[in-house]
Coordinates of C-alpha atoms in Angstrom, one line a residue:
Chain A
X869 CA -1.9 -33.0 19.6
X870 CA 1.1 -31.8 21.6
X871 CA 1.0 -29.7 24.8
X872 CA 1.0 -25.9 24.3
X873 CA 0.5 -24.5 27.7
X874 CA 1.7 -21.0 26.8
X875 CA -0.4 -20.7 23.7
X876 CA -3.4 -22.1 25.7
X877 CA -3.3 -18.9 27.7
X878 CA -4.2 -16.9 24.6
X879 CA -7.4 -18.9 24.2
X880 CA -8.8 -17.7 27.5
X881 CA -11.2 -14.8 27.7
X882 CA -14.1 -13.9 25.5
X883 CA -12.2 -12.8 22.4
X884 CA -11.5 -14.7 19.2
X885 CA -8.2 -16.4 19.3
X886 CA -5.7 -17.2 16.5
X887 CA -4.5 -20.1 18.6
X888 CA -8.0 -21.7 18.5
X889 CA -8.0 -21.3 14.7
X890 CA -4.5 -22.8 14.2
X891 CA -5.5 -25.7 16.5
X892 CA -8.6 -26.3 14.3
X893 CA -6.5 -26.3 11.2
X894 CA -3.9 -28.6 12.8
X895 CA -6.4 -31.4 13.0
X896 CA -6.1 -31.7 9.2
X897 CA -2.8 -30.1 8.4
X898 CA 0.7 -31.2 9.5
X899 CA 1.9 -27.7 8.5
X900 CA -0.4 -26.1 11.0
X901 CA 0.6 -28.6 13.7
X902 CA 4.3 -27.7 13.2
X903 CA 3.4 -24.0 13.2
X904 CA 1.6 -24.5 16.6
X905 CA 4.6 -26.3 18.1
X906 CA 7.1 -23.9 16.7
X907 CA 5.1 -20.9 18.1
X908 CA 5.0 -22.6 21.5
X909 CA 8.7 -23.0 21.4
X910 CA 9.2 -19.4 20.4
X911 CA 7.1 -18.3 23.4
X912 CA 9.0 -20.6 25.7
X913 CA 12.5 -19.6 24.4
X914 CA 11.5 -15.9 23.7
X915 CA 13.1 -16.2 20.3
X916 CA 11.5 -15.9 16.8
X917 CA 12.6 -18.7 14.5
X918 CA 11.5 -17.3 11.2
X919 CA 13.7 -16.2 8.3
X920 CA 12.2 -13.8 5.8
X921 CA 12.8 -12.8 2.2
X922 CA 15.1 -14.4 -0.5
X923 CA 14.2 -15.6 -4.0
X924 CA 10.6 -16.8 -4.1
X925 CA 7.7 -15.9 -6.3
X926 CA 5.8 -16.8 -9.4
X927 CA 7.1 -16.5 -12.9
X928 CA 7.2 -12.9 -14.2
X929 CA 6.1 -11.3 -10.9
X930 CA 8.4 -9.6 -8.4
X931 CA 5.8 -9.2 -5.7
X932 CA 2.9 -10.8 -3.9
X933 CA 4.8 -13.8 -2.4
X934 CA 6.7 -13.3 0.8
X935 CA 9.3 -16.0 1.4
X936 CA 9.4 -17.4 4.9
X937 CA 11.6 -20.2 6.2
X938 CA 12.1 -21.7 9.6
X939 CA 15.6 -21.4 11.1
X940 CA 15.4 -25.0 12.5
X941 CA 13.8 -27.0 9.7
X942 CA 15.2 -30.3 11.1
X943 CA 12.9 -30.0 14.1
X944 CA 9.9 -28.6 12.2
X945 CA 10.1 -30.0 8.7
X946 CA 6.5 -29.2 7.8
X947 CA 7.1 -25.5 8.1
X948 CA 10.5 -25.7 6.4
X949 CA 8.8 -23.3 3.9
X950 CA 6.0 -21.2 5.1
X951 CA 5.5 -18.6 2.4
X952 CA 2.8 -16.0 2.5
X953 CA 0.7 -15.1 -0.6
X954 CA -1.0 -11.8 -0.9
X955 CA -4.1 -11.9 -3.1
X956 CA -5.5 -8.7 -4.5
X957 CA -8.8 -8.2 -2.8
X958 CA -11.8 -6.9 -4.7
X959 CA -12.5 -3.2 -4.3
X960 CA -14.5 -2.6 -1.1
X961 CA -13.8 -6.2 0.0
X962 CA -16.9 -7.5 -1.7
X963 CA -16.8 -11.3 -2.2
X964 CA -19.5 -13.8 -3.1
X965 CA -19.6 -16.8 -0.7
X966 CA -18.9 -19.0 -3.7
X967 CA -15.6 -17.1 -4.4
X968 CA -14.5 -17.4 -0.7
X969 CA -15.3 -21.1 -0.6
X970 CA -13.3 -21.7 -3.8
X971 CA -10.3 -19.8 -2.4
X972 CA -10.5 -21.7 0.9
X973 CA -10.8 -25.1 -0.9
X974 CA -7.8 -24.2 -3.1
X975 CA -5.9 -23.2 0.0
X976 CA -6.7 -26.3 1.9
X977 CA -5.3 -28.3 -1.0
X978 CA -2.2 -26.3 -1.6
X979 CA -1.4 -24.5 1.7
X980 CA -1.8 -24.6 5.4
X981 CA -5.5 -23.7 5.3
X982 CA -4.7 -20.6 7.4
X983 CA -5.7 -17.2 6.1
X984 CA -5.6 -13.6 7.3
X985 CA -8.7 -11.7 6.3
X986 CA -7.3 -9.1 5.7
X987 CA -3.7 -7.8 5.9
X988 CA -3.2 -4.2 6.9
X989 CA -2.6 -3.1 3.3
X990 CA -5.9 -4.8 2.4
X991 CA -4.9 -8.0 0.7
X992 CA -6.5 -11.3 1.3
X993 CA -3.5 -13.1 2.9
X994 CA -2.9 -16.8 2.5
X995 CA -0.5 -18.0 5.2
X996 CA 1.9 -20.9 4.7
X997 CA 2.9 -22.9 1.6
X998 CA 5.9 -24.4 0.0
X999 CA 7.9 -23.1 -3.0
X1000 CA 6.7 -26.1 -5.1
X1001 CA 3.1 -25.1 -4.6
X1002 CA 3.5 -21.5 -5.7
X1003 CA 2.9 -21.9 -9.4
X1004 CA -0.1 -24.3 -9.0
X1005 CA -1.6 -21.8 -6.5
X1006 CA -1.1 -19.0 -9.0
X1007 CA -2.7 -21.0 -11.8
X1008 CA -5.7 -21.8 -9.5
X1009 CA -6.1 -18.1 -8.5
X1010 CA -6.1 -17.0 -12.1
X1011 CA -8.8 -19.6 -12.9
X1012 CA -10.8 -18.1 -10.0
X1013 CA -10.3 -14.6 -11.5
X1014 CA -8.1 -13.4 -8.7
X1015 CA -4.6 -12.0 -9.0
X1016 CA -1.6 -11.8 -6.7
X1017 CA -1.1 -8.5 -4.8
X1018 CA 1.9 -6.3 -4.2
X1019 CA 5.0 -6.7 -2.0
X1020 CA 8.5 -5.4 -1.9
X1021 CA 9.4 -2.1 -3.5
X1022 CA 6.4 -1.9 -5.7
X1023 CA 2.9 -0.4 -5.8
X1024 CA 1.1 -2.2 -3.0
X1025 CA -2.3 -3.5 -3.6
X1026 CA -4.5 -0.4 -3.7
X1027 CA -7.4 -0.4 -1.2
X1028 CA -10.6 1.6 -0.7
X1029 CA -13.6 1.9 1.5
X1030 CA -16.9 0.6 0.1
X1031 CA -17.7 4.2 -1.0
X1032 CA -20.9 4.9 -2.9
X1033 CA -21.9 1.3 -3.0
X1034 CA -23.3 1.6 0.6
X1035 CA -22.3 4.9 2.1
X1036 CA -24.3 8.1 1.5
X1037 CA -21.3 10.1 2.8
X1038 CA -19.0 9.0 0.0
X1039 CA -17.8 12.1 -1.8
X1040 CA -16.3 10.2 -4.8
X1041 CA -16.6 6.7 -6.2
X1042 CA -13.8 5.1 -4.3
X1043 CA -14.3 1.6 -5.7
X1044 CA -14.3 2.9 -9.3
X1045 CA -11.1 5.0 -8.8
X1046 CA -9.4 2.2 -6.9
X1047 CA -10.2 -0.3 -9.6
X1048 CA -9.0 2.0 -12.4
X1049 CA -5.7 2.7 -10.6
X1050 CA -5.2 -1.0 -9.9
X1051 CA -5.7 -1.9 -13.6
X1052 CA -3.7 1.1 -14.9
X1053 CA -0.6 0.3 -12.8
X1054 CA -0.4 -3.5 -13.1
X1055 CA 3.2 -3.2 -14.2
X1056 CA 4.2 -1.2 -11.2
X1057 CA 2.2 -3.5 -8.9
X1058 CA 3.9 -6.7 -10.1
X1059 CA 7.4 -5.4 -11.0
X1060 CA 9.2 -3.7 -8.1
X1061 CA 11.1 -0.7 -9.5
X1062 CA 10.8 1.9 -6.7
X1063 CA 13.1 2.8 -3.8
X1064 CA 10.5 1.3 -1.5
X1065 CA 6.8 0.5 -1.2
X1066 CA 4.1 2.9 -2.6
X1067 CA 0.6 2.7 -1.1
X1068 CA -2.6 4.1 -2.7
X1069 CA -5.6 4.3 -0.5
X1070 CA -9.0 5.7 -1.2
X1071 CA -11.5 6.9 1.5
X1072 CA -14.8 8.3 0.5
X1073 CA -15.1 10.8 3.3
X1074 CA -12.9 12.3 6.1
X1075 CA -13.9 9.4 8.4
X1076 CA -11.2 7.7 6.4
X1077 CA -12.3 4.1 7.0
X1078 CA -9.2 2.7 5.3
X1079 CA -6.9 4.8 7.5
X1080 CA -5.3 6.4 4.4
X1081 CA -4.0 9.4 6.2
X1082 CA -1.9 7.3 8.5
X1083 CA -0.8 4.6 6.1
X1084 CA -0.7 5.6 2.4
X1085 CA 2.0 7.2 0.4
X1086 CA -0.8 8.9 -1.5
X1087 CA -4.2 9.3 0.1
X1088 CA -7.4 10.2 -1.7
X1089 CA -9.9 11.3 0.9
X1090 CA -13.4 12.5 0.0
X1091 CA -14.4 16.0 0.9
X1092 CA -16.8 18.8 -0.2
X1093 CA -16.5 22.5 -1.1
X1094 CA -20.0 23.9 -0.2
X1095 CA -21.9 23.9 3.0
X1096 CA -22.9 20.9 5.2
X1097 CA -26.4 19.8 4.4
X1098 CA -28.6 20.5 7.3
X1099 CA -32.2 19.3 8.1
X1100 CA -33.4 21.6 11.0
X1101 CA -36.4 19.3 11.7
X1102 CA -34.1 16.3 12.2
X1103 CA -31.8 18.5 14.4
X1104 CA -34.8 19.2 16.6
X1105 CA -35.6 15.5 16.8
X1106 CA -32.0 14.8 18.0
X1107 CA -32.3 17.6 20.6
X1108 CA -34.9 15.5 22.4
X1109 CA -32.3 12.8 23.2
X1110 CA -28.9 14.3 22.5
X1111 CA -27.1 17.1 24.4
X1112 CA -26.2 19.0 21.2
X1113 CA -24.3 21.7 23.0
X1114 CA -22.1 19.3 25.0
X1115 CA -21.7 16.4 22.6
X1116 CA -21.6 18.2 19.3
X1117 CA -21.0 21.9 19.4
X1118 CA -18.3 21.9 22.2
X1119 CA -16.5 19.0 20.5
X1120 CA -16.2 20.8 17.2
X1121 CA -12.4 21.3 16.8
X1122 CA -12.7 24.6 15.0
X1123 CA -15.6 25.9 17.2
X1124 CA -17.6 26.8 14.1
X1125 CA -21.0 25.8 15.4
X1126 CA -23.5 27.4 17.7
X1127 CA -26.6 26.0 19.3
X1128 CA -29.1 28.3 21.0
X1129 CA -31.3 25.6 22.3
X1130 CA -33.5 25.8 19.2
X1131 CA -31.4 26.4 16.1
X1132 CA -28.0 25.0 15.0
X1133 CA -25.9 27.4 13.1
X1134 CA -22.7 26.3 11.3
X1135 CA -20.0 28.7 10.1
X1136 CA -19.1 26.6 7.1
X1137 CA -16.1 28.8 6.1
X1138 CA -14.4 27.7 9.3
X1139 CA -15.4 24.1 9.2
X1140 CA -12.4 21.7 8.9
X1141 CA -14.6 18.8 7.8
X1142 CA -13.7 16.6 10.7
X1143 CA -17.1 14.8 10.4
X1144 CA -17.8 14.8 14.1
X1145 CA -21.2 16.6 13.9
X1146 CA -22.2 14.5 10.9
X1147 CA -21.3 11.3 12.8
X1148 CA -23.2 12.4 15.9
X1149 CA -26.4 13.4 14.0
X1150 CA -26.4 11.4 10.7
X1151 CA -30.1 12.0 10.0
X1152 CA -29.7 15.7 10.4
X1153 CA -26.4 16.6 8.8
X1154 CA -24.6 15.4 5.7
X1155 CA -21.6 16.4 3.6
X1156 CA -22.3 19.1 1.1
X1157 CA -23.3 18.5 -2.5
X1158 CA -20.2 19.8 -4.3
X1159 CA -18.1 16.7 -3.6
X1160 CA -14.7 15.6 -4.6
X1161 CA -11.5 14.5 -2.9
X1162 CA -8.4 15.9 -1.3
X1163 CA -5.0 14.3 -2.2
X1164 CA -2.5 14.0 0.6
X1165 CA 0.9 12.4 0.6
X1166 CA 3.6 11.0 2.8
X1167 CA 2.2 8.7 5.5
X1168 CA 3.8 5.6 6.7
X1169 CA 3.7 3.2 9.7
X1170 CA 6.8 2.9 11.9
X1171 CA 9.1 0.3 10.2
X1172 CA 12.5 1.8 9.5
X1173 CA 11.9 5.3 10.9
X1174 CA 9.0 6.5 13.0
X1175 CA 5.4 6.9 11.8
X1176 CA 4.4 9.8 9.6
X1177 CA 1.0 11.3 8.8
X1178 CA 0.0 12.5 5.4
X1179 CA 0.1 16.2 4.5
X1180 CA -2.0 18.0 2.0
X1181 CA -1.0 18.3 -1.6
X1182 CA -4.1 19.0 -3.6
X1183 CA -7.0 20.3 -1.5
X1184 CA -9.8 19.5 -3.9
X1185 CA -10.1 17.6 -7.2
X1186 CA -13.1 16.0 -8.9
X1187 CA -11.3 12.7 -9.6
X1188 CA -14.5 11.0 -10.8
X1189 CA -14.1 13.1 -14.0
X1190 CA -11.8 11.7 -16.6
X1191 CA -9.8 14.9 -17.2
X1192 CA -9.0 15.3 -13.5
X1193 CA -8.2 11.6 -13.1
X1194 CA -5.7 11.8 -15.9
X1195 CA -4.1 15.0 -14.5
X1196 CA -3.7 13.2 -11.1
X1197 CA -2.1 10.2 -12.8
X1198 CA 0.4 12.5 -14.6
X1199 CA 1.4 14.0 -11.2
X1200 CA 1.7 10.5 -9.7
X1201 CA 4.0 9.4 -12.5
X1202 CA 6.1 12.6 -12.3
X1203 CA 6.6 11.9 -8.5
X1204 CA 7.6 8.3 -9.3
X1205 CA 10.2 9.5 -11.8
X1206 CA 11.8 11.9 -9.3
X1207 CA 11.6 9.5 -6.4
X1208 CA 13.0 6.6 -8.4
X1209 CA 15.9 8.8 -9.6
X1210 CA 16.7 10.5 -6.3
X1211 CA 15.2 8.3 -3.6
X1212 CA 17.5 6.3 -1.3
X1213 CA 16.9 2.5 -0.8
X1214 CA 14.0 1.9 1.5
X1215 CA 13.0 5.6 1.6
X1216 CA 9.3 6.2 1.5
X1217 CA 8.0 9.2 -0.3
X1218 CA 7.2 11.1 2.9
X1219 CA 10.8 10.7 4.1
X1220 CA 12.0 11.7 0.7
X1221 CA 10.0 14.9 0.8
X1222 CA 11.3 15.7 4.3
X1223 CA 14.9 15.1 3.1
X1224 CA 14.8 17.2 0.0
X1225 CA 12.4 19.8 1.4
X1226 CA 8.8 20.3 0.4
X1227 CA 9.5 23.5 -1.7
X1228 CA 12.1 21.6 -3.8
X1229 CA 9.8 18.7 -4.1
X1230 CA 6.9 20.9 -5.3
X1231 CA 9.1 22.7 -7.7
X1232 CA 10.3 19.3 -9.2
X1233 CA 6.8 18.0 -9.7
X1234 CA 5.5 21.3 -11.0
X1235 CA 2.9 22.0 -8.2
X1236 CA 2.4 25.5 -7.0
X1237 CA 2.8 25.9 -3.2
X1238 CA -0.4 26.9 -1.5
X1239 CA -1.2 27.7 2.2
X1240 CA -3.2 24.4 2.6
X1241 CA 0.1 22.5 2.1
X1242 CA 1.6 23.9 5.4
X1243 CA 1.5 21.1 7.8
X1244 CA 2.5 23.1 10.9
X1245 CA 3.9 26.6 11.7
X1246 CA 7.6 26.9 11.0
X1247 CA 9.9 26.4 14.0
X1248 CA 12.9 28.0 12.3
X1249 CA 12.9 31.8 12.6
X1250 CA 15.4 32.3 9.8
X1251 CA 13.9 32.9 6.4
X1252 CA 15.9 32.8 3.2
X1253 CA 14.7 35.1 0.5
X1254 CA 15.5 34.4 -3.1
X1255 CA 16.0 37.4 -5.3
X1256 CA 13.5 37.0 -8.2
X1257 CA 14.9 37.6 -11.6
X1258 CA 13.0 40.1 -13.8
Chain B
X1258 CA 17.4 12.3 -30.2
X1259 CA 16.8 9.7 -32.9
X1260 CA 18.1 6.4 -31.5
X1261 CA 19.4 3.2 -33.0
X1262 CA 19.6 1.5 -29.6
X1263 CA 17.7 -1.8 -29.6
X1264 CA 16.0 -3.7 -26.9
X1265 CA 18.2 -6.7 -27.5
X1266 CA 21.3 -4.6 -26.8
X1267 CA 19.8 -3.3 -23.5
X1268 CA 18.8 -6.8 -22.4
X1269 CA 22.2 -8.2 -23.0
X1270 CA 23.9 -5.2 -21.3
X1271 CA 21.8 -5.6 -18.3
X1272 CA 22.2 -9.3 -18.1
X1273 CA 26.0 -9.0 -18.3
X1274 CA 25.9 -6.4 -15.5
X1275 CA 23.8 -8.6 -13.2
X1276 CA 26.0 -11.7 -13.9
X1277 CA 29.2 -9.7 -13.3
X1278 CA 28.2 -8.7 -9.8
X1279 CA 26.3 -11.9 -8.8
X1280 CA 27.2 -12.9 -5.2
X1281 CA 29.1 -9.6 -4.6
X1282 CA 26.5 -6.9 -5.0
X1283 CA 22.7 -6.6 -5.2
X1284 CA 21.3 -4.5 -7.9
X1285 CA 17.9 -2.8 -7.8
X1286 CA 15.9 -2.3 -11.0
X1287 CA 16.6 1.4 -10.8
X1288 CA 20.4 0.8 -10.6
X1289 CA 20.1 -1.1 -13.9
X1290 CA 18.0 1.7 -15.4
X1291 CA 20.6 4.2 -14.4
X1292 CA 23.4 2.0 -15.7
X1293 CA 21.8 1.8 -19.1
X1294 CA 21.5 5.6 -19.4
X1295 CA 25.2 6.0 -18.3
X1296 CA 26.2 3.4 -20.9
X1297 CA 24.1 4.5 -23.8
X1298 CA 23.5 8.2 -23.2
X1299 CA 25.4 9.0 -26.5
X1300 CA 22.9 6.9 -28.5
X1301 CA 19.6 7.6 -26.8
X1302 CA 18.0 10.2 -24.5
X1303 CA 17.0 9.5 -20.9
X1304 CA 13.3 8.8 -21.8
X1305 CA 14.2 6.2 -24.4
X1306 CA 16.8 4.6 -22.1
X1307 CA 14.2 4.5 -19.3
X1308 CA 11.5 2.9 -21.6
X1309 CA 14.0 0.3 -23.0
X1310 CA 15.3 -0.4 -19.5
X1311 CA 11.9 -1.1 -18.2
X1312 CA 11.1 -3.4 -21.2
X1313 CA 14.5 -5.1 -20.8
X1314 CA 13.8 -6.0 -17.1
X1315 CA 10.5 -7.4 -18.1
X1316 CA 12.2 -9.5 -20.8
X1317 CA 14.9 -10.8 -18.4
X1318 CA 12.3 -11.8 -15.8
X1319 CA 9.8 -13.3 -18.2
X1320 CA 12.4 -15.3 -19.9
X1321 CA 13.7 -16.7 -16.5
X1322 CA 17.2 -15.4 -17.1
X1323 CA 16.9 -13.2 -14.0
X1324 CA 14.7 -13.3 -11.0
X1325 CA 13.5 -10.8 -8.4
X1326 CA 14.7 -11.2 -4.8
X1327 CA 13.8 -9.5 -1.6
X1328 CA 16.3 -8.6 1.1
X1329 CA 14.7 -5.6 2.8
X1330 CA 14.1 -4.2 -0.7
X1331 CA 13.6 -5.7 -4.2
X1332 CA 16.6 -6.7 -6.3
X1333 CA 17.3 -8.4 -9.6
X1334 CA 19.7 -11.3 -9.8
X1335 CA 20.5 -14.5 -11.6
X1336 CA 18.3 -17.5 -10.7
X1337 CA 19.9 -19.6 -7.9
X1338 CA 21.9 -22.6 -9.0
X1339 CA 20.5 -24.8 -6.2
X1340 CA 17.2 -24.9 -4.4
X1341 CA 15.3 -21.7 -4.0
X1342 CA 15.8 -21.5 -0.3
X1343 CA 19.5 -22.1 -0.3

């Protein structure tokens, strides 16, 4: 084992350390040892030595394998290729231990043994293999009933929270919808054909455990149309240990609650479904019974341009029902057509909407503008009126 | 519009386009789809061209005559003559 004084610093402290994990893998893997040495050199030189992209993948697929090469292969021959493979995770990230062991055994045999559980899009990420190993890995994954995920300008691997499988707040069946979308759009997932990436994310309630509102091009976030369910006896129990006025009522962003020391009153018409009160008193409050989801669009992390948050497109839809599901798919496909025809290279849908203007975008996809779509008050005082034709 | 445009014609047209710009220009799948419509709009409507274009890309990739590449975006090109990382 070679000296890695700079990396050793990252092992100090009480936290888990990726350096520790790479060192463990390096005991059995020359690839991991070279990775460790290269990383130390990068820290020492303050230079990254990785090259990214190129032509690499498995037959028939255009995504799921990210080509990585070291810029100084003569010094680090074992990481000459260090490709990443994204594996489509199961909905809700449920695995059996047998499945995980099988994947790890396969990866010890064909790759570096290093994994990332999970990437920010949600995939199970296998870090570091060579071009020659890609097809054997793909064959093994298929035998284990896993498939490769998305990368490049395609539908990225859809992800969802665990929804109704474990969470009573789930307002729609996130796992079911995520699975259906994944299966329906296999072609778009494996064959990049868009101007840039497209992310589907499904969160069962406004807590948004998969961070859809900040990451996804199209977010499905559970919500409800009726009143918050309230158990007054349980509220009274909370009042014994919780300062309801200070910690719940005064933190309500729309100030729609009152507490008189005895009774909690919620003005549901003014509730913005932030979930704070429900999170604070989960035994007393719950989302309403008339549940569905809101569809938002346009988020992205800062890569080319700055970060963007999603904005509302469809305030409420019962996507669990087949008819509504199909209607949503039709809108999605309409958006893809327009974005594919008119979008610039590496332009996310949020940036596209900003460029063409939301009113033009809505007109093109056939959605009626409604007040809920307004993200913020206009800062331009000039209003252009179009003369309507009779 | 009734169309006599065949998948084989679209496949060959796309392949020739990819081959003709190899090494000089990178083509995205959508560039090829648009090219097909421009080339065959007198024989098929946009919807048909789009459908055939999508199938043609699938055919070119599955047959190994073309490959996907990634350079900040996804492109379609001829397979490399030498090693994949050259």
